[in-house]
Short mmCIF file of C-alpha atoms and ligand atoms in Angstrom, two decimals:
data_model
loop_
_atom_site.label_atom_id
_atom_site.label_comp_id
_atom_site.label_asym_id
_atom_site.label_seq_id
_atom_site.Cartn_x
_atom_site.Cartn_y
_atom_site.Cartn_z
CA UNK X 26 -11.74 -4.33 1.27
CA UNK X 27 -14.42 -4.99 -0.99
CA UNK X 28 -15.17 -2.63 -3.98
CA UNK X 29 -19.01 -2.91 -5.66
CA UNK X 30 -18.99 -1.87 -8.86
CA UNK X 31 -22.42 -0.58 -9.99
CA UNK X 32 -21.98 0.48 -13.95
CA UNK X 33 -25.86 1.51 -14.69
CA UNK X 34 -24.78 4.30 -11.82
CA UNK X 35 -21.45 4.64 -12.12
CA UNK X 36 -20.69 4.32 -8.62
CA UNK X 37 -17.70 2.59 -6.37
CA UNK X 38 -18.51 1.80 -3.13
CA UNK X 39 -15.63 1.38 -0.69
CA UNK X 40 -15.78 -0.91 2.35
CA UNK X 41 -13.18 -1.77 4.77
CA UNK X 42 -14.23 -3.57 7.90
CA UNK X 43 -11.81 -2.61 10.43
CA UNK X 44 -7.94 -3.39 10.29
CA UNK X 45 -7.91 -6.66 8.66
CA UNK X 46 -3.86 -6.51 8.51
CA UNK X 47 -3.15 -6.48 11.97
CA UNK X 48 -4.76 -6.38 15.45
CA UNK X 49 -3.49 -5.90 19.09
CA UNK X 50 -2.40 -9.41 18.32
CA UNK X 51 0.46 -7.77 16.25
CA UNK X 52 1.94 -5.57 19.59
CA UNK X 53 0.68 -8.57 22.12
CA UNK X 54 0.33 -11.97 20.58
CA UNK X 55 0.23 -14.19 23.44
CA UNK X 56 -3.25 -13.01 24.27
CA UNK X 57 -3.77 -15.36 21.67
CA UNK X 58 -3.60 -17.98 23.93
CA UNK X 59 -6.32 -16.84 26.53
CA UNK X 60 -8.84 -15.05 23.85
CA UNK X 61 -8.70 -17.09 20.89
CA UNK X 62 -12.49 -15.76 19.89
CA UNK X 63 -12.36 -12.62 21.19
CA UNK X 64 -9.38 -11.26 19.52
CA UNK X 65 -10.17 -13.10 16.38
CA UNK X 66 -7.14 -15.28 15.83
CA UNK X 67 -9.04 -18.25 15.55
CA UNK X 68 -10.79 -16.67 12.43
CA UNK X 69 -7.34 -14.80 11.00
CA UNK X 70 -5.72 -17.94 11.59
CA UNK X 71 -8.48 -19.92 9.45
CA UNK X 72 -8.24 -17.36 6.55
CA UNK X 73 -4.22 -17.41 6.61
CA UNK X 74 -4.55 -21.30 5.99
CA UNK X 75 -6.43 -20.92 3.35
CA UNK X 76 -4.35 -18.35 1.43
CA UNK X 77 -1.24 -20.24 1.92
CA UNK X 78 -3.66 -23.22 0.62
CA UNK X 79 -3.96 -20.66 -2.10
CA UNK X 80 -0.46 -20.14 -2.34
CA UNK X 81 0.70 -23.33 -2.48
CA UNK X 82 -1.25 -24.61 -5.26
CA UNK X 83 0.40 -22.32 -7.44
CA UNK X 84 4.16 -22.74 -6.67
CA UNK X 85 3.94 -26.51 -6.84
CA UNK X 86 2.34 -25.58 -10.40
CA UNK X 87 5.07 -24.14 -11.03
CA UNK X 88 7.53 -26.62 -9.32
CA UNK X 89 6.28 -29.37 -11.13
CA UNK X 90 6.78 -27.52 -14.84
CA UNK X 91 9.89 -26.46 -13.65
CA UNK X 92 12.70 -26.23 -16.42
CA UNK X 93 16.33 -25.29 -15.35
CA UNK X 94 17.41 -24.25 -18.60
CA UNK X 95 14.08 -22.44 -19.08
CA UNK X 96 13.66 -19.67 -16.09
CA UNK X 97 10.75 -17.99 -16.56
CA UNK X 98 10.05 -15.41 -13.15
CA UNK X 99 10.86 -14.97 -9.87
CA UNK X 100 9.66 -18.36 -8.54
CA UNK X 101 12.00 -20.28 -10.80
CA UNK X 102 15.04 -18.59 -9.69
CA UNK X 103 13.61 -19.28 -6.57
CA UNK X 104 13.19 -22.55 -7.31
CA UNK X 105 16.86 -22.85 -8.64
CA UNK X 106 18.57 -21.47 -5.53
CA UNK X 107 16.54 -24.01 -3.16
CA UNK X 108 17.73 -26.69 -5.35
CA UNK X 109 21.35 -26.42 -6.06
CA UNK X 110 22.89 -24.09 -2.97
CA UNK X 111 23.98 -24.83 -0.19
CA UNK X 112 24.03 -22.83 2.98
CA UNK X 113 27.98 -21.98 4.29
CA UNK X 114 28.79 -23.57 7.38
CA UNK X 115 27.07 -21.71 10.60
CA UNK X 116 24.80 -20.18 8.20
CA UNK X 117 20.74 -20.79 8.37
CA UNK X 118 19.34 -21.31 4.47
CA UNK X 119 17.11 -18.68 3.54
CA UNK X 120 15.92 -20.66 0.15
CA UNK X 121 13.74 -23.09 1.89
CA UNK X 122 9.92 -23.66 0.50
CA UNK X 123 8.46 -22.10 3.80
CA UNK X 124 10.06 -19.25 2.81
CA UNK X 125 9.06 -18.75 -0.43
CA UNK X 126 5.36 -19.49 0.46
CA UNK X 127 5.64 -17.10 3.18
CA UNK X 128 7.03 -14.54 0.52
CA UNK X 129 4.35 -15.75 -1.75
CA UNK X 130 1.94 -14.70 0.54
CA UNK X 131 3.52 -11.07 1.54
CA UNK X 132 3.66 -9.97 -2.33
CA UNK X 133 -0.01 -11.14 -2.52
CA UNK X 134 -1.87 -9.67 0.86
CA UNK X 135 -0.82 -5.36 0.27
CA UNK X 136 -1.21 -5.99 -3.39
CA UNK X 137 -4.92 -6.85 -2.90
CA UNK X 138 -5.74 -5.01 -0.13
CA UNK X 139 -3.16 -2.45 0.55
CA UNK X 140 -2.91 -0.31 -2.32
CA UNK X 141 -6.35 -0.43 -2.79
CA UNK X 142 -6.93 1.53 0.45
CA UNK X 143 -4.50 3.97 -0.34
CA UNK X 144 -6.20 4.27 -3.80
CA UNK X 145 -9.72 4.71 -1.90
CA UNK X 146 -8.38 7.23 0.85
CA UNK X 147 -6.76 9.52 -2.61
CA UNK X 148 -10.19 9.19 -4.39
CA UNK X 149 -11.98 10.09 -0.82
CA UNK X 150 -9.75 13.08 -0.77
CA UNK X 151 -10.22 14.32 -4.25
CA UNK X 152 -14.08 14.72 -3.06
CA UNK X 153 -13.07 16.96 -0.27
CA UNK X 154 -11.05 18.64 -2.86
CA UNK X 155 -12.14 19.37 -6.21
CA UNK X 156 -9.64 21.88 -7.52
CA UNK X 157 -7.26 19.18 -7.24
CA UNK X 158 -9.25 16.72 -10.07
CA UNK X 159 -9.61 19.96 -11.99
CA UNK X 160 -5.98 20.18 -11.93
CA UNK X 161 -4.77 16.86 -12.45
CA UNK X 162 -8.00 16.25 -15.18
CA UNK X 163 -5.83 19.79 -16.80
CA UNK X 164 -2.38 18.05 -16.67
CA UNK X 165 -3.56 14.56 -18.06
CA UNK X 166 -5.53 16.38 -21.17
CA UNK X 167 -2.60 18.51 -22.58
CA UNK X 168 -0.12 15.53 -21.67
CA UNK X 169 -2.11 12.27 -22.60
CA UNK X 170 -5.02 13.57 -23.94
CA UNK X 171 -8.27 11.50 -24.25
CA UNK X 172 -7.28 9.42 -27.07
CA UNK X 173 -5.39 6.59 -24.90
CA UNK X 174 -4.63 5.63 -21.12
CA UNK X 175 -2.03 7.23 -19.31
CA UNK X 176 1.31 5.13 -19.17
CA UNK X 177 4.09 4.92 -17.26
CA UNK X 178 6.28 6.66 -19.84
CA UNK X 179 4.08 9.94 -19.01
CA UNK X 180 4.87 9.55 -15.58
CA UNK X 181 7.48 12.12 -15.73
CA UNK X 182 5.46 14.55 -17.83
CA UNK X 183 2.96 14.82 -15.39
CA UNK X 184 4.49 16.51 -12.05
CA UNK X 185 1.39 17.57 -11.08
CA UNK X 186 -0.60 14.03 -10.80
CA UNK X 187 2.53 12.61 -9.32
CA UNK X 188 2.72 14.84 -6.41
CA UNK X 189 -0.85 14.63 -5.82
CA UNK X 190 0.02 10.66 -5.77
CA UNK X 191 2.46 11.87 -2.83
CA UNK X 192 0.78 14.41 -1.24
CA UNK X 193 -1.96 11.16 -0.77
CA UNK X 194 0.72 8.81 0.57
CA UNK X 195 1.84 11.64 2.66
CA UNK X 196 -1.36 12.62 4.25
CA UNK X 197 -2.65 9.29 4.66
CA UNK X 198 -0.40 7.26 5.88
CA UNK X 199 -1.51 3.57 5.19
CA UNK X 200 0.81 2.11 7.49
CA UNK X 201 1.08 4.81 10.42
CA UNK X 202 3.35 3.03 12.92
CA UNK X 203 5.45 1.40 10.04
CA UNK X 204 5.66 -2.67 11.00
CA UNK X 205 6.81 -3.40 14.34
CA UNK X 206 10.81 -4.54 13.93
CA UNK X 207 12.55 -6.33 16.87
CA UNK X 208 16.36 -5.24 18.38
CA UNK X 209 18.79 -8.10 17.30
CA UNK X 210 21.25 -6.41 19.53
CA UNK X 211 22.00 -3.66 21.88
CA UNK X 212 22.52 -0.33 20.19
CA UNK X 213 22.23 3.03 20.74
CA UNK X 214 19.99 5.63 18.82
CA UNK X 215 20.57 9.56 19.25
CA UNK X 216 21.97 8.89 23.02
CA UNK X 217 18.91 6.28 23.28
CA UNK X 218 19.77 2.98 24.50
CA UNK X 219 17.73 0.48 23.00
CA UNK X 220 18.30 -3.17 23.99
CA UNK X 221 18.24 -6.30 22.42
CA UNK X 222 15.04 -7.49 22.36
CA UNK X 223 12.97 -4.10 22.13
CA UNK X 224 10.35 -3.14 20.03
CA UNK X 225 11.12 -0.74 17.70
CA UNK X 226 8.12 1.41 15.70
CA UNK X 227 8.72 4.19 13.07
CA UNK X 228 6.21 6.77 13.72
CA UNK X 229 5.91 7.11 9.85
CA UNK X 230 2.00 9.16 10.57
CA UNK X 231 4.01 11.84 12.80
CA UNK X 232 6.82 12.49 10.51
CA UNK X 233 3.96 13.07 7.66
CA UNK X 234 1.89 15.90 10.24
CA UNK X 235 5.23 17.43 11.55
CA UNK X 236 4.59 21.30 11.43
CA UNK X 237 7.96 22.13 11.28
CA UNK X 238 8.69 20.20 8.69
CA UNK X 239 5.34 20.47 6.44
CA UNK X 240 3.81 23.85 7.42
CA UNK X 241 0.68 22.85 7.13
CA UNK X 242 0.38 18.92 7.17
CA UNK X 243 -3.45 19.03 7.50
CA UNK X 244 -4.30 20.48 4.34
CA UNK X 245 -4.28 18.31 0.94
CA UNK X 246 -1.56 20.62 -1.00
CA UNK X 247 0.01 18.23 -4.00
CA UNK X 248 1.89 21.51 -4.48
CA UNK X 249 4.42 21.49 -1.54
CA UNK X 250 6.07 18.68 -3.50
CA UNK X 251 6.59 21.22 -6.31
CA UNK X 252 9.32 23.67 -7.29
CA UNK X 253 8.84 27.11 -8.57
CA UNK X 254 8.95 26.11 -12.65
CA UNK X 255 6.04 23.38 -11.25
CA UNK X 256 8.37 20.71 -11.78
CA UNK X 257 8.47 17.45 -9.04
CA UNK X 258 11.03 18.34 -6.59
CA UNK X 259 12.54 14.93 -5.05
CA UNK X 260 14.37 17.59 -2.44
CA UNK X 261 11.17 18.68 -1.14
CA UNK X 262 9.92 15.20 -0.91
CA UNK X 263 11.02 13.95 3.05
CA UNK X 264 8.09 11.66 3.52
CA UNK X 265 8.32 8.01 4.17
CA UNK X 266 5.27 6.50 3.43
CA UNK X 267 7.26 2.85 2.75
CA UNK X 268 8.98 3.07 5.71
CA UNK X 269 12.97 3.31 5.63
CA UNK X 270 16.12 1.43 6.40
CA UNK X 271 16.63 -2.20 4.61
CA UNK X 272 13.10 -3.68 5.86
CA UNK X 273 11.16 -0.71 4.25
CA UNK X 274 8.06 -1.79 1.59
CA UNK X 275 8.91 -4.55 -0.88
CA UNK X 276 6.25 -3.72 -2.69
CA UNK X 277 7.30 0.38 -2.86
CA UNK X 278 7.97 0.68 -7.10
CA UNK X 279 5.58 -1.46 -8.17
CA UNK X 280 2.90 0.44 -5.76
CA UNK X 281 3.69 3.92 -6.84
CA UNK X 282 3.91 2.35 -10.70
CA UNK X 283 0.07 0.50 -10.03
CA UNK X 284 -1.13 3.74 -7.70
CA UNK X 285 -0.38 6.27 -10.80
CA UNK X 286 -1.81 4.14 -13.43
CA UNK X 287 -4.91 3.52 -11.87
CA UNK X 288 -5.30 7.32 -10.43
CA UNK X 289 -4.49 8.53 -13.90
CA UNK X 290 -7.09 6.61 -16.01
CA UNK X 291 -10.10 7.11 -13.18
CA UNK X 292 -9.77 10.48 -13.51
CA UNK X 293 -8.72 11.08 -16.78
CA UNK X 294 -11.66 9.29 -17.71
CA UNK X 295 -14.50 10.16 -14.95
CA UNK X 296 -15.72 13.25 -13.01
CA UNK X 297 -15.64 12.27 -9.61
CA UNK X 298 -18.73 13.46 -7.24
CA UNK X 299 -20.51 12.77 -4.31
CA UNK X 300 -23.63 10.76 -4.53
CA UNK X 301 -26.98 12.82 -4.52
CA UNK X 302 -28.36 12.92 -0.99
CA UNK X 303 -24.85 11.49 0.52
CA UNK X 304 -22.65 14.10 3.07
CA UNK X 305 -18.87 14.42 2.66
CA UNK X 306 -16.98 11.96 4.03
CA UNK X 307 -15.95 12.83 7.98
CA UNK X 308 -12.18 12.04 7.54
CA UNK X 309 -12.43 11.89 11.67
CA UNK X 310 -14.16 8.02 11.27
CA UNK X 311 -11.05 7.18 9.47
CA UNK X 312 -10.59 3.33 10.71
CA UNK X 313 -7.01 3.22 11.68
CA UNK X 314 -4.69 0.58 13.49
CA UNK X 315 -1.80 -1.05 12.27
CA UNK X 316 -3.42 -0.43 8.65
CA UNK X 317 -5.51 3.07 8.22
CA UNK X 318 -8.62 2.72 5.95
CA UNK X 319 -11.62 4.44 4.90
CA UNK X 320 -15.17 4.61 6.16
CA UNK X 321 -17.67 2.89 3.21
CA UNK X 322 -18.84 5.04 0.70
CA UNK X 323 -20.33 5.98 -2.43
CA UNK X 324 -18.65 7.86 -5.27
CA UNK X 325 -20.77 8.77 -8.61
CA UNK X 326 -18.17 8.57 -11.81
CA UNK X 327 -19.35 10.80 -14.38
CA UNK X 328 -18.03 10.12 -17.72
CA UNK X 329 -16.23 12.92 -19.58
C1 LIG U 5 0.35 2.10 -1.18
C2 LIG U 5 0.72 0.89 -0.91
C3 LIG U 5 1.70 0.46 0.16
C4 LIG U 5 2.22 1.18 1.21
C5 LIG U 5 1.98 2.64 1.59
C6 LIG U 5 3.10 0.26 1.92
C7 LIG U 5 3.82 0.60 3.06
C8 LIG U 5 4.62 -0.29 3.76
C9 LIG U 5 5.31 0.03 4.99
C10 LIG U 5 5.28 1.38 5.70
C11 LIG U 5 5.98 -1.08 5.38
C12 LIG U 5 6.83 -1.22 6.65
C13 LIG U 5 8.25 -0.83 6.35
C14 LIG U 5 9.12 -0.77 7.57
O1 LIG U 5 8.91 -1.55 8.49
O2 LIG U 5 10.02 0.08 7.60
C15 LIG U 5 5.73 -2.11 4.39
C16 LIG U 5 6.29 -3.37 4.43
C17 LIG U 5 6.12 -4.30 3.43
N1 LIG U 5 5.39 -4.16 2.27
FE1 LIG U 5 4.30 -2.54 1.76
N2 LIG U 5 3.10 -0.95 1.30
C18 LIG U 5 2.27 -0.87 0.22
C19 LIG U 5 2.00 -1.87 -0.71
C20 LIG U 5 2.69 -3.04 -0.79
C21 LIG U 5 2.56 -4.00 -1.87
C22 LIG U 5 1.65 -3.84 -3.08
C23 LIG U 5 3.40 -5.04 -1.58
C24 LIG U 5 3.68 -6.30 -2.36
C25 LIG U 5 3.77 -6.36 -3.66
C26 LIG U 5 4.05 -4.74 -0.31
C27 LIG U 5 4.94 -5.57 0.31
C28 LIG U 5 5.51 -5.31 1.54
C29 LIG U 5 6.36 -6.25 2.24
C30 LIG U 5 6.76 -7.66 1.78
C31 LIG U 5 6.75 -5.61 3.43
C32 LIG U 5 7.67 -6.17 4.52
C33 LIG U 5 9.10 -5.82 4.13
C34 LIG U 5 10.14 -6.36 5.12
O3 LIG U 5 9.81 -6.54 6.28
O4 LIG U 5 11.27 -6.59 4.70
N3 LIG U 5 3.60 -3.52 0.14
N4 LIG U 5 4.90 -1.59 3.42
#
């Protein structure tokens, strides 16, 4: 994703090219070995070296300065673990370098690319749906007011630009198939038997567009996640955009934290309109795969 900034007009333009995340290579990867070119692994495999390149540079920055009695994040506990544990018999270490640069690298990919979708397909959204700014722009002003940014202590005084955060995560599911897990044994699901070995998908799109379940999935309604006092209603909250089970999102808080503080401040700040001469977006040419994203376009920010 690449976002141009253009201040004199106060316009974003959003491009995606296609599903950078993942390919068929993610369901099939051994056509890998017979269509290098063609399904672009030669290319993804080019830029992965060079963000683990990326990667690396960093944590032995921070291996070399590394102080024992002085832990300072993550990576030196990291650090620590790798250094002084040791795995019980039968067991396979977990705290190995490889594994933290491969951790490294899974904080850093969805933080750059994923929630900036997400944050494109709300804004595309709020186009197609004005009342919804006028809303949230409503909530913000009597809450925060214009004086300051939004923080995350308003979150919870603000149960109207939270569920609209939702309702977005809901209807647009970034990740519609969830990540593809693997079997480790055989099991049953439901009177399903699944065998070791099996692909498993969650269909985390369908569960968002069930009729049953939503009424009316299609429509962008921040209100269904609402009770009858307006107040956030976790209850009425059954979507799974993270995913579920132990291998959902790693990223899930601090997404929802970074999602609501930017949302809050663009539009808190900025009228939000189409540019003059451009159509509404055709949510149909949504680019979808194993990551959903947005056509490009244009948005004009008007400031308040
Ligand atoms: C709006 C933004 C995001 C959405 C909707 C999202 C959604 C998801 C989903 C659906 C999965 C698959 C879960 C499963 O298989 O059950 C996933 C996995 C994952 N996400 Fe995110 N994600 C987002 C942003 C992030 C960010 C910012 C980070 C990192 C800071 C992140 C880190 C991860 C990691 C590491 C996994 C793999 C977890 C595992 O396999 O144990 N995600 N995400």
């Amino acid at each position: 994703m690449v976002l141009f900034f253009r201040t004199g007009r106060y316009a974003l333009h959003f491009q995606q090219k296609g599903d950078d995340y993942g390919t068929i290579l993610s369901y099939l990867p051994w056509l890998k070995d017979y269509f290098p070119e063609a399904t672009n692994y030669r290319i993804m495999r080019e830029a992965n070296l060079r963000m683990i390149d990326l990667v690396e540079s960093v944590l032995k920055r921070y291996m070399v300065s590394y102080d024992e009695n002085h832990i300072r994040c993550f990576l030196d506990r990291y650090i620590k673990e790798m250094n002084n544990s040791t795995p019980l018999e039968g067991e396979t270490f977990t705290f190995q370098y490889d594994q933290i640069v491969m951790i490294l690298w899974d904080m850093l990919l969805p933080t750059m690319s994923g929630s900036a979708i997400q944050l494109s397909m709300l804004l595309e959204r709020l186009l197609l749906n004005p009342h919804v700014i006028d809303e949230v722009q409503r909530e913000l002003d009597d809450i925060v007011g214009r004086g300051r940014l939004p923080t995350l202590d308003d979150r919870v005084q603000l149960p109207y630009t939270e569920a609209t955060i939702r309702e977005a995560l809901c209807i647009d599911t970034l990740v519609p198939s969830g990540i593809a897990h693997v079997a480790l044994e055989n099991t049953t699901l439901r009177g399903y038997d699944i065998p070791k070995g099996t692909f498993v998908m969650l269909g985390l799109d369908v569960i968002h567009h069930q009729r049953e379940v939503w009424g009316d999935p299609e429509n962008f309604r921040p209100e269904r996640f609402l009770d009858e006092q307006s107040k956030l209603s976790l209850a009425k909250d059954v979507s799974v955009p993270f995913g579920a089970g132990k291998r959902l999102c790693a990223g899930e808080t601090f997404s929802r934290n970074t999602l609501f503080l930017m949302f809050s401040a663009i539009v808190q700040n900025f009228n939000l309109h189409v540019r003059p001469g451009d159509k509404l977006s055709d949510l149909g040419k949504r680019v979808t795969g194993v990551v959903t994203s947005t056509e490009p376009f244009w948005i004009n920010f008007e400031p308040r």
